[in-house]
XYZ file of N, CA, C and O in Angstrom:
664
model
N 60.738 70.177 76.748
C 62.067 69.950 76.243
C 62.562 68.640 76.847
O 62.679 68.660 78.072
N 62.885 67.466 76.199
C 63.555 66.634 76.364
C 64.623 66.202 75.822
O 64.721 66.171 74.595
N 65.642 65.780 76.656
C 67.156 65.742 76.126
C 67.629 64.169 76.419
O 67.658 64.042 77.643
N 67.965 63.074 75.845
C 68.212 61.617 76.173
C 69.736 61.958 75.882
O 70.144 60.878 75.456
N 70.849 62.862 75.863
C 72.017 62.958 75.792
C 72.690 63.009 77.136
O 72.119 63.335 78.177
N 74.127 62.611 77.008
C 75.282 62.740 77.820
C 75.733 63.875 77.734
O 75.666 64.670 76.797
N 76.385 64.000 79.104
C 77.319 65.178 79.223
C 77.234 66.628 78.419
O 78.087 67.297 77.836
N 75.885 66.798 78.642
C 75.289 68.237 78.120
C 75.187 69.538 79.403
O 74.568 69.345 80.449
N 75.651 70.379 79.202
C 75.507 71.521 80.486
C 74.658 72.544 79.552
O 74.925 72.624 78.353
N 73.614 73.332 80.147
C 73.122 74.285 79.830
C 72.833 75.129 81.337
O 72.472 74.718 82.440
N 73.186 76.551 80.798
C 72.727 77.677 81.824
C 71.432 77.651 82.030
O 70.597 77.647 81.126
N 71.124 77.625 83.543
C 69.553 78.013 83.564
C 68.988 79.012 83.363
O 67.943 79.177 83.994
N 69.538 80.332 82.193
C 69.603 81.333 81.845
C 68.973 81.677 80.509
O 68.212 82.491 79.985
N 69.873 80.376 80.191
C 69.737 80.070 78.678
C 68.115 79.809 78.156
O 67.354 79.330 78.996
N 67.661 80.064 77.007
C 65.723 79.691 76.269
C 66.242 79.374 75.533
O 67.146 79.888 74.874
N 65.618 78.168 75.493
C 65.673 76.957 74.326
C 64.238 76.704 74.272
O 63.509 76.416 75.221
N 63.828 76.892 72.668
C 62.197 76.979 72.171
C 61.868 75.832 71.884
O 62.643 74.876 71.893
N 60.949 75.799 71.661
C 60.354 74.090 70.826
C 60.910 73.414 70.289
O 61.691 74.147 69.684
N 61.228 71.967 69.888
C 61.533 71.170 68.818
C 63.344 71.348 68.530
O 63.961 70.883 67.572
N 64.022 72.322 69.911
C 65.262 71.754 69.416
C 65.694 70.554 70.113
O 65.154 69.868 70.982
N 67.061 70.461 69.369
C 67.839 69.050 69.726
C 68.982 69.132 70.294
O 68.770 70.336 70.439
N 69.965 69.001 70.742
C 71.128 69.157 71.457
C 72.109 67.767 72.001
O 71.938 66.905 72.862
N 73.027 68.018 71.167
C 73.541 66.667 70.946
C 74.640 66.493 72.276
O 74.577 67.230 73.260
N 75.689 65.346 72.118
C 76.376 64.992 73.221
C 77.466 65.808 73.382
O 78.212 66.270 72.519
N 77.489 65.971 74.866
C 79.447 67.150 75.115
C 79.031 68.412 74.703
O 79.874 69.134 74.171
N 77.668 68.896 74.873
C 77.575 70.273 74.450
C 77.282 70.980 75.462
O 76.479 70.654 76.337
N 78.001 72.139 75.403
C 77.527 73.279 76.587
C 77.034 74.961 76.175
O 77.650 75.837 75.567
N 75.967 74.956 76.659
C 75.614 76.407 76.500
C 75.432 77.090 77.540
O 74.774 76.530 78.416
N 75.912 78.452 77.811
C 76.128 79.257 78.594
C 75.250 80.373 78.678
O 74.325 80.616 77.903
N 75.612 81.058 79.704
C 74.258 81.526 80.149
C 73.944 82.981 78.481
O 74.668 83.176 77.505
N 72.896 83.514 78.788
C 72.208 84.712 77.777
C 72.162 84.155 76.605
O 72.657 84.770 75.660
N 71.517 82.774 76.382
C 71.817 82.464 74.960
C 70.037 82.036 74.499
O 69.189 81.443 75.166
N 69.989 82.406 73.616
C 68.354 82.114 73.421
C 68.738 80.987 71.857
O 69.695 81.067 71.086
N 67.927 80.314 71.856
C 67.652 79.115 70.629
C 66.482 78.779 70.250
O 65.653 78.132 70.889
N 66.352 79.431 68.680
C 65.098 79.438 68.345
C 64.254 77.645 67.800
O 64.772 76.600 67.404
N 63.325 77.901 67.961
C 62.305 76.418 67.402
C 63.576 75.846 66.198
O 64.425 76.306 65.434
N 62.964 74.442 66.694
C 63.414 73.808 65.457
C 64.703 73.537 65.197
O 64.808 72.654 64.347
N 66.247 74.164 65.801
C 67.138 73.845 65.598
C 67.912 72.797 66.095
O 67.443 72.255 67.095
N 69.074 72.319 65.630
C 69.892 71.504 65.860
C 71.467 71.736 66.407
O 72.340 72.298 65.745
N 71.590 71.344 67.360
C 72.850 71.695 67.497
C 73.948 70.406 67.885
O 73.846 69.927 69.014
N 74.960 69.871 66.977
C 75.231 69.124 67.213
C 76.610 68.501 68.402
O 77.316 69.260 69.066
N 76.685 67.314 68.407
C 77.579 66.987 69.366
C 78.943 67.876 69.526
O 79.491 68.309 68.513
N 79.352 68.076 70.530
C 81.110 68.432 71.020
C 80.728 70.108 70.901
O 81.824 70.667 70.928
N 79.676 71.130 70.784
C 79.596 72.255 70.337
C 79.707 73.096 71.948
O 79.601 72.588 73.065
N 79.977 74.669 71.543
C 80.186 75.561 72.556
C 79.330 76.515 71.805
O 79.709 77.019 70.748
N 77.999 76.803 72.432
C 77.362 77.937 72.508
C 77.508 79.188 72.978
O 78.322 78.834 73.832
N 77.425 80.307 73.151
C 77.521 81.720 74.107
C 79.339 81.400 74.628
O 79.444 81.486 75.852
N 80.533 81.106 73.991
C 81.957 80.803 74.727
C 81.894 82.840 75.440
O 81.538 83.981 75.148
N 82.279 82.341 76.062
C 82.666 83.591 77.324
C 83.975 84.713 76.105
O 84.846 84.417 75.287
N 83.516 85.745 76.540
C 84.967 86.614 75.876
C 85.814 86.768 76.302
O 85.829 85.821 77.089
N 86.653 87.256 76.447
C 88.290 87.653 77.027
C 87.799 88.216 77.761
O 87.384 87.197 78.313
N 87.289 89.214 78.539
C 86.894 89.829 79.582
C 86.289 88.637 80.994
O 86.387 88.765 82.215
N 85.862 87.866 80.414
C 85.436 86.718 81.398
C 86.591 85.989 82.716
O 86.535 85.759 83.924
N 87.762 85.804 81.395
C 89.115 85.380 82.195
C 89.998 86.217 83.029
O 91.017 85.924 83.655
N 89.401 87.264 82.896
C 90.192 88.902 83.658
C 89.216 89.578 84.951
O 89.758 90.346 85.746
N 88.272 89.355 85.040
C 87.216 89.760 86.018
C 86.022 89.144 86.530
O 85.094 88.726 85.838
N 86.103 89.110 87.826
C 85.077 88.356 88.279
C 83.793 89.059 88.512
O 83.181 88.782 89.543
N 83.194 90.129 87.502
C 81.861 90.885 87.354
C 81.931 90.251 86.030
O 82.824 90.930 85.522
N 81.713 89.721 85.472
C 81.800 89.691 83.681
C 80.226 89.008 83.443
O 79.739 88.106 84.124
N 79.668 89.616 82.427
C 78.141 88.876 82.322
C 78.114 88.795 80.795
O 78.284 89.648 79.924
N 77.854 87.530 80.761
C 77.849 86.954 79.139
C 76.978 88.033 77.837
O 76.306 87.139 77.323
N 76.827 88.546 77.518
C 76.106 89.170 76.144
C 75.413 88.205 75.791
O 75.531 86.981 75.831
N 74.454 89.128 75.337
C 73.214 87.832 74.494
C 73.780 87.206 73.425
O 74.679 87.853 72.887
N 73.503 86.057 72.916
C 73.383 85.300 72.298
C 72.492 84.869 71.655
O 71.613 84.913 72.516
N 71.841 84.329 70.470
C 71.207 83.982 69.705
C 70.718 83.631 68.688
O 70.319 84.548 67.971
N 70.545 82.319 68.215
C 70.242 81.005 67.022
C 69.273 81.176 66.204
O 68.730 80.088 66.391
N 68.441 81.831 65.225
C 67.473 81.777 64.903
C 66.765 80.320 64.806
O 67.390 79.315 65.143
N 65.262 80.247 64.268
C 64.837 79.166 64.365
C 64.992 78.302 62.971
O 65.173 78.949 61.940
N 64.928 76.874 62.900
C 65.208 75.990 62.085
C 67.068 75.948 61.697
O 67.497 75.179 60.837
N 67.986 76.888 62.483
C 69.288 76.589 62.276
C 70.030 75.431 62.645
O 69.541 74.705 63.510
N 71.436 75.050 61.995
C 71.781 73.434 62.360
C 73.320 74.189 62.504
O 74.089 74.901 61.859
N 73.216 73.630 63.583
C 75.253 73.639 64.259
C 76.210 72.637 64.116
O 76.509 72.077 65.171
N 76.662 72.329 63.308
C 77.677 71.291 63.045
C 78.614 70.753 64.388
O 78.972 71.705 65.082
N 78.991 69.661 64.794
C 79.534 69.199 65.733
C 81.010 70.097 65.691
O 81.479 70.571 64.656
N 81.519 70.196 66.816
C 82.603 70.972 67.205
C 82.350 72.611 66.660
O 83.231 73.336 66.196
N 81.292 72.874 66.802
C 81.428 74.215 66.469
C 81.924 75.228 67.933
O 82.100 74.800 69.073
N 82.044 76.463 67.515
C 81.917 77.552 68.630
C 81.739 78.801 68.194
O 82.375 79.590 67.496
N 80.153 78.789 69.095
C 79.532 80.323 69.214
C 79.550 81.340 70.100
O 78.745 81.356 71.031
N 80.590 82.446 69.902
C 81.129 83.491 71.253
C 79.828 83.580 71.768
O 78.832 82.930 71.450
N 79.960 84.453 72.593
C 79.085 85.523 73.618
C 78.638 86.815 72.360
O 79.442 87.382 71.621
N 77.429 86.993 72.401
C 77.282 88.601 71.542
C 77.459 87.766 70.098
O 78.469 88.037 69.449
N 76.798 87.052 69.714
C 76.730 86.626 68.306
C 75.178 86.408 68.018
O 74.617 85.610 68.768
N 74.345 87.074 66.935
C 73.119 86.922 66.523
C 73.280 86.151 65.198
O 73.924 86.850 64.416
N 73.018 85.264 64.794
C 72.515 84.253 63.788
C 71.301 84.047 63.186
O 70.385 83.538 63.832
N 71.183 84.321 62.216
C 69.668 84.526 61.685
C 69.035 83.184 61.144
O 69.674 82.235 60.691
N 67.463 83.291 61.292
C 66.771 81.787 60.947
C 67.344 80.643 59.973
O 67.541 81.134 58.862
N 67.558 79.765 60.007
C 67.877 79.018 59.037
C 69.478 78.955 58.810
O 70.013 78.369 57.869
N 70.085 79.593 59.738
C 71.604 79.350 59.603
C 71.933 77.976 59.450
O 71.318 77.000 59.881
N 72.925 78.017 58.817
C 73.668 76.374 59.162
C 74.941 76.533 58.555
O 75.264 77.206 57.577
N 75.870 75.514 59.593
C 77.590 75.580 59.813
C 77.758 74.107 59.527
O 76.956 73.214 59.800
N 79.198 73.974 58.800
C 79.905 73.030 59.008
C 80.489 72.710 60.195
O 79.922 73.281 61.127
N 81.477 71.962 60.556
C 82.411 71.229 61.103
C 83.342 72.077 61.491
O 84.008 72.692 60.658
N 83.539 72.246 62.979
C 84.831 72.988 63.382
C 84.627 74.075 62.777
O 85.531 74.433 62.022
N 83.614 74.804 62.871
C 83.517 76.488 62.601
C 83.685 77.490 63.716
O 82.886 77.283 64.630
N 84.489 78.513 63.909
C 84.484 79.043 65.050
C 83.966 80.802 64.662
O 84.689 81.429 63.887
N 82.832 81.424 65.192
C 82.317 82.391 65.004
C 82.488 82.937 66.426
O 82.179 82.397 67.488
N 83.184 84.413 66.151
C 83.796 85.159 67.690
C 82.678 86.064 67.747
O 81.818 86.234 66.882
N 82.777 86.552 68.724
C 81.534 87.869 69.250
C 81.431 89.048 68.210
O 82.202 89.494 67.360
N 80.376 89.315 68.560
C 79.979 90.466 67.227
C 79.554 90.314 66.170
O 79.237 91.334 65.559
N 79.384 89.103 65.569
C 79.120 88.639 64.259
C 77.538 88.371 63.775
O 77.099 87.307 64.210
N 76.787 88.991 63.117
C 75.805 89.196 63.066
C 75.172 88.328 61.664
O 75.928 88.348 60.693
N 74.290 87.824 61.547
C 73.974 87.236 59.943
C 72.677 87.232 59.718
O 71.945 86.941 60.664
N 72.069 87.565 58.367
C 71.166 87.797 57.992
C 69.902 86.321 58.074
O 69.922 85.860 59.216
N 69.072 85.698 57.312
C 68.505 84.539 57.436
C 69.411 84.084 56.095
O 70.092 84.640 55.234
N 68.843 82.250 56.586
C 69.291 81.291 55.630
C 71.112 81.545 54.839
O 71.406 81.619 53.646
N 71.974 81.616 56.000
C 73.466 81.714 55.832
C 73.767 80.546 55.911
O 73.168 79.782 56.668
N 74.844 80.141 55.079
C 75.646 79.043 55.244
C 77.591 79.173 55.150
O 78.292 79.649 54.257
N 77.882 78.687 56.149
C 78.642 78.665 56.726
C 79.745 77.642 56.571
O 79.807 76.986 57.610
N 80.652 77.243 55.670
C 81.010 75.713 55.716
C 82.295 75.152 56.246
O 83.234 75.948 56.257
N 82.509 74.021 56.657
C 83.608 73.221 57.843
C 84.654 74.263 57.402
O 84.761 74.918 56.365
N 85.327 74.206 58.434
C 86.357 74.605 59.368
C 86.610 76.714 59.083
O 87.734 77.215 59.130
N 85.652 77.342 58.887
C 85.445 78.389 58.309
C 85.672 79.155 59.803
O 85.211 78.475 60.720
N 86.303 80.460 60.248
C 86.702 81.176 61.135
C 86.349 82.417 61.036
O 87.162 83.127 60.443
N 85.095 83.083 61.545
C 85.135 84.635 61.811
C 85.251 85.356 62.672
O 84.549 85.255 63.678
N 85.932 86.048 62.562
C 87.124 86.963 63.137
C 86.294 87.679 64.428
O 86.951 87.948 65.433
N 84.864 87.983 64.395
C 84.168 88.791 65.075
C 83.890 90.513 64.089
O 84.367 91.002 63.064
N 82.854 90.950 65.132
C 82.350 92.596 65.271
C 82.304 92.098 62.909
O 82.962 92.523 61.959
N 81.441 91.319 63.011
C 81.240 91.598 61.390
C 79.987 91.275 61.110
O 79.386 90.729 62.035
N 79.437 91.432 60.174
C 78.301 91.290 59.361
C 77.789 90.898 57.851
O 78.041 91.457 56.784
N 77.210 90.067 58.051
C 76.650 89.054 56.890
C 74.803 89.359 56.479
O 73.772 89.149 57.117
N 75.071 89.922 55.154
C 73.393 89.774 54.873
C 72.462 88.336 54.712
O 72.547 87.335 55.423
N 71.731 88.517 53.780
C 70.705 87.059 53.797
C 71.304 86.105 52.620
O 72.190 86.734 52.043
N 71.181 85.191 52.228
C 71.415 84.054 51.813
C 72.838 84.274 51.392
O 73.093 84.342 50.189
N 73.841 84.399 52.350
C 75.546 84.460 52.229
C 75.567 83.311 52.410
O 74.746 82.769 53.149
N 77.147 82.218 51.355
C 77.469 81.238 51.668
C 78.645 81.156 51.687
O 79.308 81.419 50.683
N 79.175 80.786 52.794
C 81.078 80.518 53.019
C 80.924 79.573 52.639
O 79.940 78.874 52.879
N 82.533 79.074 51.428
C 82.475 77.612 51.761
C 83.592 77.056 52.541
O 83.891 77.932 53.352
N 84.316 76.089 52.689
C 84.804 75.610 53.426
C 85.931 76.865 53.597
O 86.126 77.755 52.769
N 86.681 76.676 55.015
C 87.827 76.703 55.243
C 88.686 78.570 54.612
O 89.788 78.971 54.238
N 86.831 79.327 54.928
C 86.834 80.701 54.275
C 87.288 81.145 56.119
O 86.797 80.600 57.107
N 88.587 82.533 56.123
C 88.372 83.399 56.849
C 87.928 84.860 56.521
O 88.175 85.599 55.568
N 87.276 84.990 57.511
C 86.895 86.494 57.693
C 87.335 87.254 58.712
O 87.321 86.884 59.886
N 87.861 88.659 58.197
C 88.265 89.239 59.208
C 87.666 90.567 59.866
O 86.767 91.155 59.266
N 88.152 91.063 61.110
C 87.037 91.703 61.770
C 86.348 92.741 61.393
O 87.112 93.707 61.375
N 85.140 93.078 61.038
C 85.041 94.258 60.588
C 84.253 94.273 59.205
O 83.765 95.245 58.628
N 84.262 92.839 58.802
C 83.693 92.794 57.310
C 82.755 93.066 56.924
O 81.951 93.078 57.856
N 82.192 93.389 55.785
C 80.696 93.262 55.676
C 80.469 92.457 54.548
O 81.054 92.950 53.584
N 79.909 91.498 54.281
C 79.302 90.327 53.238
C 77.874 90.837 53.205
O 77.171 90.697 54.206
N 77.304 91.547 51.875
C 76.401 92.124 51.073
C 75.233 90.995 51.253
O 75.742 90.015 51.796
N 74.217 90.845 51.059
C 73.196 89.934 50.676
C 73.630 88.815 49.598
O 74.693 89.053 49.023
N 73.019 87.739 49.277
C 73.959 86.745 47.728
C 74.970 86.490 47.785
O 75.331 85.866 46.786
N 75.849 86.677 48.617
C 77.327 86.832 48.353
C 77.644 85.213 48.664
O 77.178 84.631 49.643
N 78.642 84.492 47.519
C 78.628 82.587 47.718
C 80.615 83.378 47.700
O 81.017 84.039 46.743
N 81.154 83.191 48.461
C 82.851 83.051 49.032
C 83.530 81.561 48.688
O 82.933 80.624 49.218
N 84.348 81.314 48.116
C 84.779 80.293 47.343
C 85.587 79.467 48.756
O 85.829 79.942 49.866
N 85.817 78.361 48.327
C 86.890 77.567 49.502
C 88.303 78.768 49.501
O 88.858 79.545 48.724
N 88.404 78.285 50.950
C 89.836 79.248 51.193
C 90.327 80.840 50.794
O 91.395 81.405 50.561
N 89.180 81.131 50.848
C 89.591 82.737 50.687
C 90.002 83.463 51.996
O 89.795 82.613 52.861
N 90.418 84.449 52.532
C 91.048 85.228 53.108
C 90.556 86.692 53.035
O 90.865 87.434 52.102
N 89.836 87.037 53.986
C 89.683 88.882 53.784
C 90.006 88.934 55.015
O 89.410 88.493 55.998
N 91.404 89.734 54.893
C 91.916 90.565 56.161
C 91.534 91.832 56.576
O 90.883 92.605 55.874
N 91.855 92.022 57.502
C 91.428 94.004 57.968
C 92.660 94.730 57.889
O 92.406 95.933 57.954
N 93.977 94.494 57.767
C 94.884 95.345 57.795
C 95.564 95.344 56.833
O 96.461 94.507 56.726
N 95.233 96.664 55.466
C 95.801 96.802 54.534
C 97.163 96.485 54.174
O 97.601 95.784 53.262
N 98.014 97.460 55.507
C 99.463 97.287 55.428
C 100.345 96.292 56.471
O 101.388 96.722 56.964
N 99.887 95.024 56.752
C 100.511 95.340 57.860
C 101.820 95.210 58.561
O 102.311 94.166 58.132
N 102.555 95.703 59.348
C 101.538 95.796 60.501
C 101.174 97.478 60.459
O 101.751 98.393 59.871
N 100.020 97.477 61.301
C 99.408 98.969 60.928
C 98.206 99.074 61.898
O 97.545 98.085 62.217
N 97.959 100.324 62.350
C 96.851 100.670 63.357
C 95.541 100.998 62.409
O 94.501 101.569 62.735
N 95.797 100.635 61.559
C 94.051 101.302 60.696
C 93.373 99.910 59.942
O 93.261 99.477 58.795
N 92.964 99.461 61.446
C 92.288 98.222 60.913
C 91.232 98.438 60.023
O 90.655 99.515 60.172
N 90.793 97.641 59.066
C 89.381 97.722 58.521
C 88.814 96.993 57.823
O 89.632 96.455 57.076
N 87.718 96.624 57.622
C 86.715 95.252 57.318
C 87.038 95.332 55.672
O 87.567 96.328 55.177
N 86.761 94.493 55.118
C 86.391 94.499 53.245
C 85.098 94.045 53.316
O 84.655 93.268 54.161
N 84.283 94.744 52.061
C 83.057 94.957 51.987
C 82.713 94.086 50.769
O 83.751 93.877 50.139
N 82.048 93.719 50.413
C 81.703 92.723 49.271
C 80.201 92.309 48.978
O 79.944 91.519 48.070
């Protein structure tokens, strides 16, 4: 593994496989595995710590993990406890919270926000500036138009959160 970049931090925790790349101002944190072949570009946050991190000093990151040949768009952020399947790839300023799981070959596009604890089958495509909210489930095929919105709380405000399925 060779890296000719600035101001890159990685956990010595962290596996990073063959043939990736890792651009400038990026930090990855510890339990994060990165499969062959990917890209991750400048200003990005890999494995970000959860809310439990800032409250206790026992807190241990959840795995993390990139499948191989995926590309991370600059300024992205990938929680703690997020699995990404081969061939992912994100736009610009995408922020994916813990729990979020995705099938292979997902696409993801700029400034797109998921909520966490959700799930995406295989060739799903957000396009830009799509939220998702916690709990969702996105079917296999499923292409989400610019700017859509799936919330979890029917009424709210209301205690019976719940994902939309599609």
């Amino acid at each position: 593994m060779k890296f000719n970049n600035r101001n890159v931090w990685i956990d010595p925790s962290a596996k990073i496989a063959e043939g990736v790349r890792i651009g400038d101002n990026t930090v990855i944190y510890a339990n994060v595995e990165i499969g062959d072949g990917t890209v991750i570009a400048n200003d990005c946050v890999i494995g970000e710590p959860q809310s439990d991190y800032y409250e206790g000093e026992h807190y241990n990151n959840p795995e993390t993990s990139i499948g191989s040949g995926s590309l991370i768009r600059s300024h992205a952020i990938v929680y703690a406890g997020v699995s990404l399947g081969s061939g992912f790839s994100c736009g610009h300023r995408v922020t994916i919270r813990e729990g979020v799981s995705t099938g292979k070959s997902c696409r993801v596009g700029t400034l797109c926000d998921l909520q966490g604890n959700l799930t995406m089958g295989d060739y799903v495509w957000l396009h830009s500036n799509v939220h998702l909210g916690q709990g969702s489930l996105i079917e296999d095929f499923v292409f989400i138009y610019p700017y859509v919105v799936l919330t979890n709380d029917p009424l709210p405000p209301s205690d019976q959160l719940r994902g939309v399925t599609v």
